[in-house]
XYZ file of C-alpha atoms in Angstrom:
746
model
C 75.856 -21.067 -34.261
C 73.303 -21.386 -37.032
C 72.497 -18.547 -39.321
C 68.934 -17.228 -39.263
C 67.024 -15.772 -42.193
C 63.679 -14.048 -42.612
C 61.020 -16.116 -44.367
C 57.544 -14.871 -45.271
C 55.384 -17.362 -43.459
C 52.925 -17.294 -40.572
C 52.801 -19.785 -37.714
C 51.418 -20.244 -34.252
C 54.682 -19.913 -32.296
C 58.040 -18.229 -32.885
C 61.471 -19.832 -32.816
C 63.428 -19.077 -29.611
C 66.205 -16.436 -29.866
C 69.828 -17.404 -30.014
C 71.939 -17.639 -26.846
C 73.461 -14.411 -25.734
C 71.180 -12.302 -27.819
C 68.000 -10.509 -26.856
C 65.038 -10.542 -29.226
C 64.357 -7.357 -31.125
C 60.769 -7.095 -29.900
C 58.909 -8.535 -26.929
C 56.751 -11.571 -27.513
C 53.154 -10.790 -28.346
C 50.564 -12.161 -25.910
C 47.678 -14.316 -27.104
C 45.200 -11.472 -26.809
C 47.266 -9.513 -29.287
C 46.890 -12.151 -31.980
C 44.282 -12.492 -34.701
C 42.181 -15.643 -34.693
C 44.502 -17.366 -37.163
C 47.627 -16.573 -35.133
C 48.920 -13.555 -37.063
C 49.419 -10.044 -35.721
C 46.178 -8.122 -35.344
C 47.466 -4.916 -36.875
C 48.589 -6.838 -39.940
C 45.339 -8.681 -40.529
C 42.203 -6.845 -39.423
C 41.030 -3.301 -39.948
C 39.202 -2.727 -36.654
C 37.796 0.587 -37.823
C 35.505 -0.910 -40.460
C 35.114 -4.460 -39.204
C 36.510 -6.235 -42.241
C 39.734 -6.259 -44.226
C 40.617 -3.628 -46.791
C 40.577 -5.094 -50.287
C 42.877 -4.481 -53.233
C 40.794 -2.513 -55.731
C 41.708 -0.948 -59.028
C 42.412 2.736 -58.418
C 41.854 2.454 -54.654
C 44.132 2.633 -51.679
C 46.380 -0.373 -51.171
C 45.558 -2.805 -48.407
C 47.275 -2.279 -45.091
C 47.470 -6.007 -44.478
C 50.909 -7.505 -44.893
C 52.472 -10.946 -44.670
C 53.600 -12.228 -41.288
C 57.321 -12.645 -40.531
C 58.865 -15.705 -38.935
C 62.411 -16.733 -37.980
C 63.418 -20.033 -39.560
C 66.675 -21.999 -39.524
C 68.979 -21.845 -42.516
C 69.587 -25.410 -43.821
C 72.927 -26.838 -42.705
C 74.696 -29.876 -44.075
C 75.488 -31.119 -40.567
C 71.787 -31.332 -39.615
C 69.865 -34.612 -39.975
C 68.211 -35.240 -43.336
C 64.946 -33.292 -43.746
C 61.973 -33.817 -46.026
C 61.675 -31.166 -48.686
C 58.602 -29.008 -48.303
C 57.452 -26.013 -50.196
C 56.790 -24.018 -47.016
C 58.908 -25.362 -44.145
C 61.576 -27.929 -43.320
C 60.686 -30.952 -41.173
C 62.798 -33.819 -39.868
C 62.232 -37.060 -41.768
C 61.766 -40.271 -39.740
C 61.401 -42.537 -42.763
C 63.545 -45.676 -42.302
C 64.753 -44.608 -38.828
C 63.821 -45.567 -35.297
C 64.325 -41.992 -34.176
C 66.350 -38.847 -34.830
C 68.551 -37.483 -32.051
C 68.194 -33.752 -31.446
C 71.132 -32.308 -29.558
C 71.059 -28.919 -27.902
C 71.877 -26.903 -30.972
C 69.601 -28.991 -33.227
C 66.442 -28.597 -31.189
C 66.779 -24.820 -31.182
C 65.346 -24.799 -34.685
C 62.748 -27.537 -34.179
C 59.116 -27.004 -33.209
C 56.676 -29.880 -32.853
C 53.773 -27.556 -33.664
C 55.424 -26.431 -36.908
C 56.413 -29.960 -37.883
C 52.778 -30.902 -38.604
C 50.571 -29.305 -41.187
C 47.779 -27.341 -39.541
C 44.327 -28.465 -40.715
C 42.213 -25.803 -42.329
C 38.803 -24.621 -41.216
C 35.834 -26.601 -42.583
C 34.864 -23.815 -45.007
C 38.180 -24.335 -46.820
C 37.777 -28.090 -47.282
C 37.608 -29.638 -50.727
C 34.141 -29.784 -52.359
C 34.009 -33.576 -52.120
C 34.761 -33.589 -48.408
C 32.234 -30.846 -47.725
C 29.535 -32.711 -49.672
C 30.187 -35.891 -47.715
C 29.906 -34.104 -44.364
C 26.791 -32.214 -45.516
C 25.215 -35.512 -46.623
C 25.940 -37.004 -43.194
C 24.304 -33.961 -41.557
C 21.185 -34.435 -43.715
C 21.071 -38.196 -43.014
C 21.391 -37.483 -39.297
C 18.571 -34.932 -39.448
C 16.403 -37.435 -41.321
C 17.046 -39.939 -38.522
C 14.913 -37.875 -36.136
C 11.979 -37.737 -38.560
C 12.230 -41.442 -39.393
C 12.098 -42.395 -35.706
C 9.035 -40.190 -35.231
C 7.357 -41.600 -38.345
C 8.010 -45.261 -37.484
C 6.383 -44.820 -34.079
C 3.425 -42.932 -35.601
C 2.915 -45.652 -38.228
C 2.987 -48.370 -35.560
C 0.771 -46.572 -33.038
C -2.448 -48.552 -33.832
C -0.599 -51.867 -33.494
C 1.115 -50.754 -30.264
C -2.259 -49.796 -28.800
C -3.537 -53.251 -29.719
C -0.593 -55.102 -28.154
C -0.605 -53.273 -24.808
C -4.443 -53.018 -24.762
C -4.418 -49.217 -24.450
C -8.021 -48.136 -23.784
C -7.117 -44.502 -22.977
C -4.826 -43.711 -25.944
C -1.712 -43.343 -23.774
C 0.380 -44.695 -26.647
C -0.034 -41.413 -28.532
C 1.957 -39.698 -25.770
C 5.110 -41.504 -26.921
C 5.815 -38.987 -29.667
C 4.533 -36.161 -27.443
C 7.242 -36.815 -24.861
C 9.776 -37.527 -27.615
C 9.221 -34.078 -29.125
C 9.392 -32.387 -25.713
C 12.684 -34.165 -25.032
C 14.033 -32.958 -28.384
C 12.965 -29.376 -27.703
C 14.824 -28.901 -24.414
C 18.455 -29.315 -25.647
C 17.657 -27.666 -28.976
C 16.359 -24.531 -27.259
C 18.869 -24.187 -24.438
C 22.085 -26.170 -24.980
C 23.011 -25.195 -28.552
C 26.077 -23.087 -27.431
C 27.914 -26.052 -25.839
C 29.302 -27.569 -29.087
C 31.080 -24.258 -29.650
C 33.147 -25.126 -26.561
C 33.573 -28.885 -26.851
C 33.090 -29.721 -30.542
C 30.158 -31.338 -32.320
C 31.202 -34.981 -32.605
C 31.256 -35.698 -28.830
C 27.634 -34.598 -28.528
C 26.493 -36.395 -31.692
C 28.175 -39.713 -30.945
C 27.442 -39.581 -27.223
C 23.734 -38.887 -27.686
C 23.320 -41.625 -30.296
C 25.201 -44.082 -28.088
C 22.741 -43.360 -25.274
C 19.646 -43.325 -27.495
C 20.287 -46.707 -29.112
C 19.913 -48.879 -25.956
C 16.794 -46.940 -24.976
C 14.986 -48.562 -27.910
C 15.285 -52.024 -26.329
C 12.855 -51.270 -23.431
C 10.371 -49.965 -25.983
C 10.688 -53.147 -28.031
C 10.319 -55.341 -24.941
C 7.207 -53.428 -23.815
C 5.373 -54.377 -27.034
C 7.045 -57.762 -27.567
C 3.826 -59.629 -26.761
C 0.257 -58.953 -25.668
C 0.122 -57.207 -22.290
C -2.554 -56.980 -19.648
C -4.411 -53.655 -19.518
C -4.174 -53.751 -15.721
C -0.361 -53.803 -15.640
C 0.860 -50.254 -16.152
C 4.591 -51.011 -16.008
C 4.747 -51.597 -19.760
C 3.070 -48.313 -20.631
C 5.270 -46.417 -18.167
C 8.422 -48.099 -19.471
C 7.464 -47.347 -23.064
C 6.758 -43.647 -22.470
C 9.658 -43.036 -20.066
C 12.255 -44.570 -22.364
C 10.716 -42.697 -25.294
C 11.023 -39.340 -23.506
C 14.596 -40.067 -22.392
C 15.566 -41.060 -25.927
C 14.187 -37.766 -27.264
C 16.178 -35.815 -24.689
C 19.400 -37.647 -25.625
C 18.881 -37.199 -29.364
C 18.247 -33.490 -28.798
C 21.951 -33.023 -28.022
C 22.773 -34.472 -31.441
C 19.968 -32.706 -33.284
C 21.126 -29.236 -32.193
C 24.319 -29.728 -34.263
C 23.074 -30.850 -37.661
C 21.881 -27.536 -39.108
C 24.902 -25.726 -37.654
C 27.177 -28.223 -39.401
C 25.974 -26.793 -42.707
C 26.843 -23.253 -41.622
C 30.265 -24.494 -40.504
C 30.785 -25.905 -44.001
C 29.183 -23.322 -46.275
C 28.711 -20.204 -44.162
C 25.424 -18.426 -43.486
C 25.187 -16.450 -46.718
C 22.662 -16.965 -49.516
C 23.952 -14.048 -51.583
C 24.434 -15.073 -55.192
C 24.453 -12.341 -57.848
C 21.752 -10.031 -56.546
C 21.869 -9.186 -52.821
C 19.095 -6.809 -51.829
C 20.273 -3.167 -51.991
C 23.914 -4.248 -51.771
C 26.755 -4.321 -54.252
C 28.018 -7.719 -55.324
C 31.329 -8.261 -53.553
C 33.194 -11.505 -54.150
C 35.600 -10.509 -51.355
C 32.818 -10.255 -48.744
C 33.846 -12.413 -45.802
C 30.251 -13.641 -45.475
C 30.699 -15.513 -48.755
C 33.475 -17.661 -47.297
C 32.326 -21.250 -47.736
C 30.363 -20.717 -50.931
C 26.837 -20.578 -49.489
C 24.385 -23.405 -48.782
C 22.399 -23.317 -52.012
C 20.585 -26.591 -52.604
C 21.792 -28.034 -49.277
C 19.312 -25.769 -47.526
C 16.474 -27.499 -49.395
C 17.938 -30.950 -48.732
C 18.241 -30.299 -45.010
C 14.678 -28.953 -44.886
C 13.383 -32.093 -46.581
C 15.383 -34.190 -44.116
C 13.572 -32.422 -41.278
C 10.069 -32.461 -42.806
C 9.808 -35.191 -45.416
C 11.567 -37.881 -43.400
C 8.540 -38.126 -41.084
C 6.388 -39.443 -43.946
C 9.129 -41.885 -44.953
C 9.272 -43.225 -41.398
C 5.465 -43.518 -41.347
C 5.647 -45.725 -44.459
C 8.300 -47.951 -42.843
C 6.230 -48.352 -39.687
C 3.022 -49.062 -41.613
C 4.695 -51.775 -43.706
C 6.231 -53.417 -40.632
C 2.978 -53.742 -38.678
C 1.259 -55.303 -41.691
C 3.572 -58.336 -41.554
C 5.386 -58.326 -38.193
C 4.807 -57.420 -34.530
C 5.452 -53.737 -33.684
C 8.598 -54.644 -31.747
C 10.380 -55.086 -35.081
C 9.882 -51.396 -35.770
C 12.082 -50.571 -32.788
C 14.702 -53.083 -33.924
C 14.730 -51.449 -37.347
C 15.189 -48.109 -35.582
C 18.238 -49.532 -33.782
C 19.767 -50.564 -37.106
C 19.113 -47.112 -38.597
C 20.684 -45.349 -35.600
C 23.718 -47.656 -35.810
C 24.151 -46.862 -39.505
C 23.888 -43.100 -38.966
C 26.238 -43.353 -36.007
C 28.795 -45.113 -38.208
C 28.533 -42.295 -40.751
C 29.194 -39.757 -38.007
C 32.220 -41.734 -36.814
C 33.655 -41.501 -40.327
C 32.714 -37.828 -40.590
C 35.488 -35.364 -39.593
C 34.952 -32.774 -36.869
C 33.746 -29.517 -38.421
C 34.783 -27.352 -35.457
C 38.184 -28.535 -34.348
C 39.697 -27.264 -31.100
C 41.754 -24.606 -32.882
C 38.552 -22.954 -34.124
C 36.562 -23.048 -30.873
C 37.960 -19.678 -29.834
C 36.907 -16.131 -30.550
C 38.625 -12.761 -30.658
C 36.859 -9.520 -29.756
C 37.801 -5.859 -29.813
C 37.230 -3.951 -26.570
C 37.191 -0.149 -26.681
C 37.913 1.515 -23.327
C 38.153 5.246 -23.905
C 41.108 5.992 -26.194
C 42.539 2.473 -25.738
C 41.616 -0.518 -27.886
C 42.423 -4.009 -26.606
C 41.816 -7.453 -28.037
C 40.701 -10.493 -26.113
C 40.941 -14.193 -26.906
C 38.558 -16.653 -25.256
C 36.963 -20.079 -25.640
C 33.549 -20.288 -27.242
C 31.867 -17.373 -28.923
C 28.453 -16.617 -27.402
C 29.559 -14.857 -24.220
C 32.369 -13.079 -26.079
C 29.831 -11.967 -28.668
C 27.579 -10.397 -26.034
C 29.889 -8.983 -23.337
C 33.416 -9.242 -24.857
C 34.543 -11.680 -22.180
C 35.010 -15.437 -22.331
C 33.450 -18.120 -20.109
C 35.331 -19.748 -17.243
C 33.193 -22.885 -17.487
C 30.453 -24.250 -19.738
C 27.665 -22.958 -17.498
C 28.481 -19.360 -18.383
C 28.306 -20.106 -22.116
C 24.955 -21.838 -21.535
C 23.693 -18.848 -19.541
C 24.627 -16.325 -22.207
C 23.169 -18.579 -24.883
C 19.812 -18.352 -23.095
C 20.227 -14.580 -22.808
C 20.939 -14.324 -26.543
C 17.844 -16.397 -27.328
C 15.713 -14.117 -25.143
C 17.095 -11.066 -26.942
C 16.211 -12.656 -30.256
C 12.673 -13.418 -29.086
C 12.122 -9.813 -27.975
C 12.225 -8.747 -31.630
C 8.624 -8.649 -32.879
C 9.549 -9.449 -36.472
C 11.642 -12.476 -35.592
C 9.033 -13.696 -33.110
C 6.403 -13.815 -35.866
C 8.753 -15.655 -38.228
C 9.808 -18.175 -35.557
C 6.184 -19.022 -34.723
C 5.367 -19.265 -38.434
C 8.187 -21.748 -39.131
C 7.351 -23.733 -36.004
C 3.674 -23.890 -36.976
C 4.576 -25.230 -40.423
C 6.514 -28.083 -38.801
C 3.684 -28.867 -36.396
C 1.092 -28.705 -39.177
C 3.166 -31.117 -41.271
C 3.142 -33.653 -38.422
C -0.608 -33.226 -37.961
C -1.329 -33.539 -41.695
C 0.570 -36.844 -41.801
C -1.422 -38.197 -38.859
C -4.792 -36.976 -40.161
C -4.170 -38.195 -43.716
C -3.258 -41.618 -42.359
C -6.420 -41.691 -40.239
C -8.533 -40.557 -43.211
C -7.218 -43.287 -45.518
C -7.534 -45.959 -42.837
C -10.991 -45.182 -41.392
C -12.913 -43.631 -44.281
C -11.360 -45.334 -47.301
C -10.562 -48.648 -45.506
C -6.993 -48.845 -46.839
C -4.595 -51.469 -45.520
C -1.587 -50.174 -43.628
C 0.891 -50.384 -46.589
C -1.532 -48.405 -48.766
C -1.992 -45.898 -45.951
C 1.775 -45.445 -45.770
C 1.969 -45.072 -49.551
C -0.748 -42.395 -49.430
C 1.138 -40.461 -46.746
C 4.276 -40.581 -48.931
C 2.598 -37.927 -51.118
C 3.704 -35.328 -48.538
C 7.469 -36.111 -48.599
C 7.357 -36.532 -52.392
C 5.812 -33.065 -52.732
C 8.417 -31.664 -50.327
C 11.180 -33.301 -52.356
C 10.000 -31.472 -55.486
C 10.747 -28.141 -53.741
C 14.449 -28.897 -53.260
C 15.656 -27.699 -56.719
C 14.031 -24.309 -56.146
C 16.726 -23.485 -53.575
C 19.263 -23.321 -56.370
C 18.155 -19.724 -57.011
C 18.262 -20.132 -60.782
C 14.642 -19.344 -61.660
C 13.256 -15.847 -62.232
C 16.660 -14.303 -61.522
C 17.745 -10.840 -62.656
C 20.791 -12.475 -64.202
C 18.505 -13.674 -66.996
C 17.868 -10.105 -68.110
C 19.640 -8.951 -71.225
C 22.588 -6.783 -70.290
C 23.901 -5.984 -66.812
C 21.593 -4.031 -64.505
C 22.860 -0.500 -64.144
C 22.565 1.824 -61.210
C 19.449 3.487 -62.588
C 17.735 0.104 -62.808
C 18.585 -0.523 -59.189
C 16.877 2.645 -57.939
C 13.815 2.541 -60.175
C 10.629 2.261 -58.187
C 9.564 -1.106 -59.489
C 9.487 -4.655 -58.203
C 12.514 -6.736 -59.180
C 11.188 -10.272 -59.378
C 14.141 -12.223 -58.065
C 13.926 -15.958 -57.469
C 13.776 -15.419 -53.682
C 10.872 -12.973 -53.995
C 8.917 -15.322 -56.267
C 9.309 -18.246 -53.865
C 8.330 -16.131 -50.869
C 5.241 -14.794 -52.611
C 4.229 -18.333 -53.609
C 4.357 -19.945 -50.193
C 2.893 -16.970 -48.303
C -0.122 -16.626 -50.594
C -0.765 -20.220 -51.699
C 0.014 -22.352 -48.627
C -3.043 -21.292 -46.546
C -5.356 -21.949 -49.496
C -3.750 -25.344 -50.061
C -4.619 -26.135 -46.452
C -8.169 -24.934 -47.074
C -8.408 -27.173 -50.168
C -7.271 -30.173 -48.151
C -9.859 -29.345 -45.489
C -12.693 -29.296 -48.030
C -11.558 -32.543 -49.668
C -11.068 -34.472 -46.404
C -14.746 -35.430 -46.062
C -14.260 -39.046 -47.136
C -16.253 -40.943 -49.782
C -17.704 -40.188 -52.318
C -14.771 -37.756 -52.781
C -12.032 -39.662 -54.708
C -9.143 -40.516 -52.423
C -6.636 -38.971 -54.852
C -7.946 -35.439 -54.261
C -6.917 -35.159 -50.578
C -3.662 -36.958 -51.427
C -2.851 -34.376 -54.121
C -3.658 -31.490 -51.782
C -1.449 -33.097 -49.114
C 1.398 -33.300 -51.647
C 0.888 -29.618 -52.499
C 1.063 -28.765 -48.783
C 4.321 -30.716 -48.514
C 5.789 -28.829 -51.480
C 4.848 -25.408 -50.142
C 5.841 -26.235 -46.558
C 9.344 -27.278 -47.614
C 9.622 -24.115 -49.692
C 8.381 -21.937 -46.822
C 10.685 -23.357 -44.174
C 13.769 -23.192 -46.425
C 13.037 -19.597 -47.450
C 12.424 -18.491 -43.863
C 15.744 -19.990 -42.804
C 17.371 -18.141 -45.689
C 15.822 -14.858 -44.536
C 17.088 -15.520 -41.006
C 20.642 -16.073 -42.253
C 20.503 -12.965 -44.412
C 19.206 -10.785 -41.567
C 21.220 -11.981 -38.560
C 24.622 -12.835 -40.051
C 26.982 -10.293 -38.464
C 30.223 -12.176 -39.034
C 31.664 -9.366 -41.179
C 30.974 -6.897 -38.353
C 33.018 -8.790 -35.712
C 36.635 -7.550 -35.656
C 39.013 -10.382 -34.872
C 36.825 -13.144 -36.347
C 38.154 -12.619 -39.873
C 41.624 -13.927 -40.615
C 44.336 -13.101 -43.071
C 43.808 -13.050 -46.869
C 43.744 -16.541 -48.382
C 45.937 -17.483 -51.307
C 49.262 -16.273 -52.651
C 49.907 -12.712 -53.723
C 49.449 -13.515 -57.411
C 46.321 -15.556 -56.895
C 42.833 -14.234 -57.583
C 41.773 -15.279 -54.076
C 44.580 -13.339 -52.416
C 42.178 -10.698 -51.075
C 39.582 -13.174 -49.792
C 39.561 -13.512 -46.036
C 38.730 -16.375 -43.708
C 35.518 -16.293 -41.683
C 35.992 -18.022 -38.319
C 32.620 -17.115 -36.815
C 30.031 -19.715 -35.841
C 27.220 -17.134 -36.334
C 25.835 -16.993 -32.759
C 22.692 -15.038 -33.704
C 21.884 -17.350 -36.604
C 22.459 -20.466 -34.484
C 20.251 -19.017 -31.761
C 17.510 -18.360 -34.321
C 17.760 -21.928 -35.620
C 17.531 -23.302 -32.103
C 14.451 -21.186 -31.360
C 12.597 -22.121 -34.553
C 13.388 -25.824 -34.195
C 12.585 -25.903 -30.484
C 9.237 -24.154 -30.925
C 8.501 -26.457 -33.879
C 9.039 -29.528 -31.691
C 6.766 -28.107 -29.007
C 3.986 -27.416 -31.521
C 4.510 -30.869 -33.063
C 4.198 -32.323 -29.570
C 0.869 -30.575 -29.113
C -0.253 -31.654 -32.592
C 0.613 -35.300 -31.850
C -1.366 -35.267 -28.617
C -4.303 -33.089 -29.637
C -4.665 -34.215 -33.250
C -6.420 -37.449 -32.399
C -8.682 -35.718 -29.862
C -9.674 -33.058 -32.393
C -10.463 -35.603 -35.091
C -12.534 -37.729 -32.681
C -14.539 -34.844 -31.213
C -14.651 -32.275 -34.025
C -14.075 -34.481 -37.039
C -11.364 -34.651 -39.689
C -12.437 -31.517 -41.545
C -12.779 -29.361 -38.434
C -9.312 -30.308 -37.205
C -7.759 -29.480 -40.580
C -9.768 -26.260 -40.767
C -8.456 -25.048 -37.418
C -4.855 -25.595 -38.517
C -5.431 -23.902 -41.882
C -7.117 -20.907 -40.220
C -4.238 -20.374 -37.811
C -1.781 -20.696 -40.708
C -3.684 -18.039 -42.682
C -3.415 -15.593 -39.766
C 0.300 -16.311 -39.372
C 0.838 -15.881 -43.127
C -0.741 -12.428 -43.050
C 1.401 -11.495 -40.044
C 4.541 -12.748 -41.802
C 3.647 -10.757 -44.904
C 3.307 -7.630 -42.752
C 6.664 -8.351 -41.102
C 8.477 -8.725 -44.454
C 7.049 -5.630 -46.167
C 9.681 -2.884 -46.358
C 7.866 0.242 -45.274
C 10.480 2.788 -44.193
C 13.750 4.359 -45.326
C 16.556 4.197 -42.774
C 19.971 5.835 -43.044
C 22.804 3.317 -42.795
C 25.777 5.366 -44.094
C 27.069 8.415 -42.203
C 26.985 11.799 -43.903
C 30.788 11.831 -44.133
C 30.684 8.925 -46.612
C 27.994 10.295 -48.963
C 30.500 12.051 -51.228
C 32.472 8.818 -51.629
C 29.260 6.935 -52.471
C 28.349 9.486 -55.163
C 31.855 9.252 -56.588
C 31.598 5.475 -56.749
C 28.164 5.575 -58.436
C 29.502 7.860 -61.162
C 32.531 5.611 -61.706
C 30.299 2.529 -61.846
C 27.962 4.061 -64.440
C 30.915 5.027 -66.629
C 32.392 1.533 -66.261
C 29.127 -0.118 -67.298
C 28.827 2.115 -70.355
C 32.331 1.130 -71.443
C 31.545 -2.530 -70.759
C 28.488 -2.325 -73.053
C 30.790 -0.976 -75.760
C 32.996 -4.058 -75.412
C 35.840 -2.470 -73.454
C 37.088 -4.680 -70.628
C 38.480 -3.015 -67.547
C 38.960 -3.616 -63.858
C 36.235 -2.926 -61.349
C 36.040 0.795 -60.548
C 37.276 2.247 -57.288
C 34.983 1.426 -54.383
C 34.883 3.095 -50.961
C 35.335 0.900 -47.912
C 31.930 1.060 -46.250
C 30.356 -1.512 -43.952
C 27.851 -3.730 -45.729
C 28.572 -2.633 -49.339
C 25.244 -0.744 -49.661
C 23.842 0.718 -52.865
C 22.779 3.966 -51.247
C 23.143 5.858 -47.992
C 19.610 4.763 -47.025
C 17.931 1.364 -47.113
C 14.305 0.313 -47.234
C 13.751 -1.930 -44.241
C 11.007 -4.125 -42.830
C 10.001 -4.868 -39.254
C 12.216 -7.958 -39.183
C 15.293 -5.957 -40.223
C 14.534 -3.207 -37.687
C 14.981 -5.650 -34.792
C 17.651 -4.926 -32.217
C 19.771 -7.964 -33.177
C 19.692 -7.603 -36.970
C 22.863 -6.827 -38.921
C 21.400 -3.534 -40.137
C 20.800 -2.270 -36.598
C 24.378 -3.297 -35.821
C 25.618 -1.332 -38.848
C 23.752 1.777 -37.703
C 25.322 1.463 -34.250
C 28.828 1.027 -35.667
C 28.336 4.028 -37.945
C 27.138 6.051 -34.919
C 23.777 6.843 -36.483
C 21.797 6.025 -33.321
C 21.358 8.805 -30.794
C 22.211 7.466 -27.345
C 19.326 9.427 -25.831
C 16.715 8.286 -28.351
C 14.129 5.552 -27.951
C 15.914 3.518 -30.622
C 19.036 3.297 -28.453
C 17.192 2.395 -25.239
C 14.323 0.279 -26.623
C 14.981 -0.480 -30.313
C 12.225 -3.066 -30.652
C 9.639 -0.702 -29.200
C 10.833 2.016 -31.566
C 10.447 -0.376 -34.506
C 6.901 -1.226 -33.453
C 5.986 2.441 -33.084
C 7.374 3.191 -36.548
C 5.296 0.309 -37.925
C 2.160 1.569 -36.172
C 2.759 5.093 -37.495
C 3.038 3.716 -41.020
C -0.234 1.817 -40.623
C -2.003 4.967 -39.411
C -0.547 6.935 -42.302
C -1.828 4.349 -44.769
C -5.260 4.391 -43.124
C -5.478 8.159 -43.486
C -4.344 7.894 -47.115
C -6.950 5.213 -47.899
C -9.737 7.204 -46.236
C -8.735 10.332 -48.165
C -8.660 8.354 -51.419
C -12.081 6.817 -50.776
C -13.607 10.197 -49.894
C -12.124 11.734 -53.035
C -13.538 8.950 -55.192
C -16.985 9.298 -53.626
C -17.009 13.074 -54.042
C -16.023 12.790 -57.707
C -18.717 10.171 -58.277
C -21.398 12.342 -56.606
C -20.358 15.418 -58.615
C -20.624 13.462 -61.858
C -24.043 12.150 -60.840
C -25.356 15.606 -60.072
């Protein structure tokens, strides 16, 4: 009988016990395992929601290495390949290796193959390739929309469209995109992303042939079959591509996580061991994806305008087929970012004094009710329920409509600028397309701003101390500067374009420059709003069971960093809502834009859009203003926070004197806050935000209060009370000023 030895290594299944001997402990069921296969009690601290870190002067971590039984090498066994972690049978130069009864006791097919890591642990080159494919795939949608928009006048001419039915092609295309994006986004968490991406593109590609045949030659205006075939195939193609489109932004979160924290998170301590930082953060990829969604429409418009100047419009659809085939090939080469091993979730269920753990497929239903779905319909149902919960938050509702309106306004600006250059300035179609390219070029200039390197506090001389953090002054971080720019300047850029869109004798470069400025600010606004959404609704560090064991060896600097397995259900739901509403508004803009310009004129149509954007900007500014102090740390932890602040001040003083030392002791508190209270805005007071979740976990919400029963209503009432308080303060200030002025005059 072979000898067995203990080896420090974790795996998915244990070796079977020897004959005639009972195992020392019963086998653990699946629900008793952490997400990465290790024992729950060894990997996750369910009391705080994330793993305890090794800190200088602090308590040691309770996490320990897993233990596995492994065979002791024997000379009589077949030759094995030498591995640093485990032994595997070598088949090099052999037809097969015979495993007799006592050989196969120590062999496991699962352990004989290296387990692939989660996408956030891939090499930088592989992650950049997959992220580039996601951006190319997102740009595919905009290019298809733009090519059709650029060819619309020629299509109307070929099918003799007296009633402007051709414009409805993009209307139905956007509606088809919106349906899967809004409702079916949870399904890839069950089945993977590549089946939906490749399947939808495979179905969308042949649907371009009926569109090309419908405009292949001049058609009779009395035969409606060509118009019906064109619009029906266009709508079906949009619906198919929607199943691919709902994956592209989530691919970036699978690769880089949903964190934008760099060196200055708002009212939080910098923590390199925070599980939300797993993946490295999106950074500039957020700007690239935003351009792929917005700027690609103008690029497609240029392609369509150039084609119709030299060729029949049917060639535009053939070019679209080639582009889809190329993007489909890229996705075939692209690896799956959510492999089957990572399409499961683990949740902690507290039932009185007992705490149990559950393992299930998917994550949305488990996230809401701590139970997994039996079939995909349940995951779809709870995805809709999660989206409705997100929409009930007043702050998020304002932001979602704002982002959606920016997308719809971008589509309308491209259409109206093309009409302005064609009708008023008599440009040929290639020059019209070149003029429209000012919008994607302006949007492209906003991409580097997502690097978060401008106006950062890290440029200040010396490290910011704790007193600097609590001073009542505005810290002009790069995020705050960008948000102030697009909120305040974008509506006035729209107003400037409205005033300059009157046609000759106004030089044509003036509306083009204003359109480029709108593209720059729109890209900046959408990227920043998505960053705010990720910062507010990322609760991955608050989900026990979705963080794995520490990564790296015991002597490595990354030994205390933990794996984040979450797919961020709340963030994905928010992305689906903003994109879906954006497609619906773009659908309305595509259908109504021409009617508005024909009946009200170019300037009136632009003025209406700019006016609505100004109102939404003011509402967004009100939603983002932090107006109240909310307790997020229980009273029992205040003494530990004060102790840590004193240790941190002393450490910074010694660091300024040139003395290097380890980071001071830090208490284990959810969210790594600076203080026991936090200034919060209406968006952060929503029922689904991470800060509301922290308050619930810290038991700071009275079960009988309005906040527990109707948190969104309580947030609105607190906002209304603050407005009334400010009104009273302003009235008192004005009366005091008037009384002082009258006393001086008398």
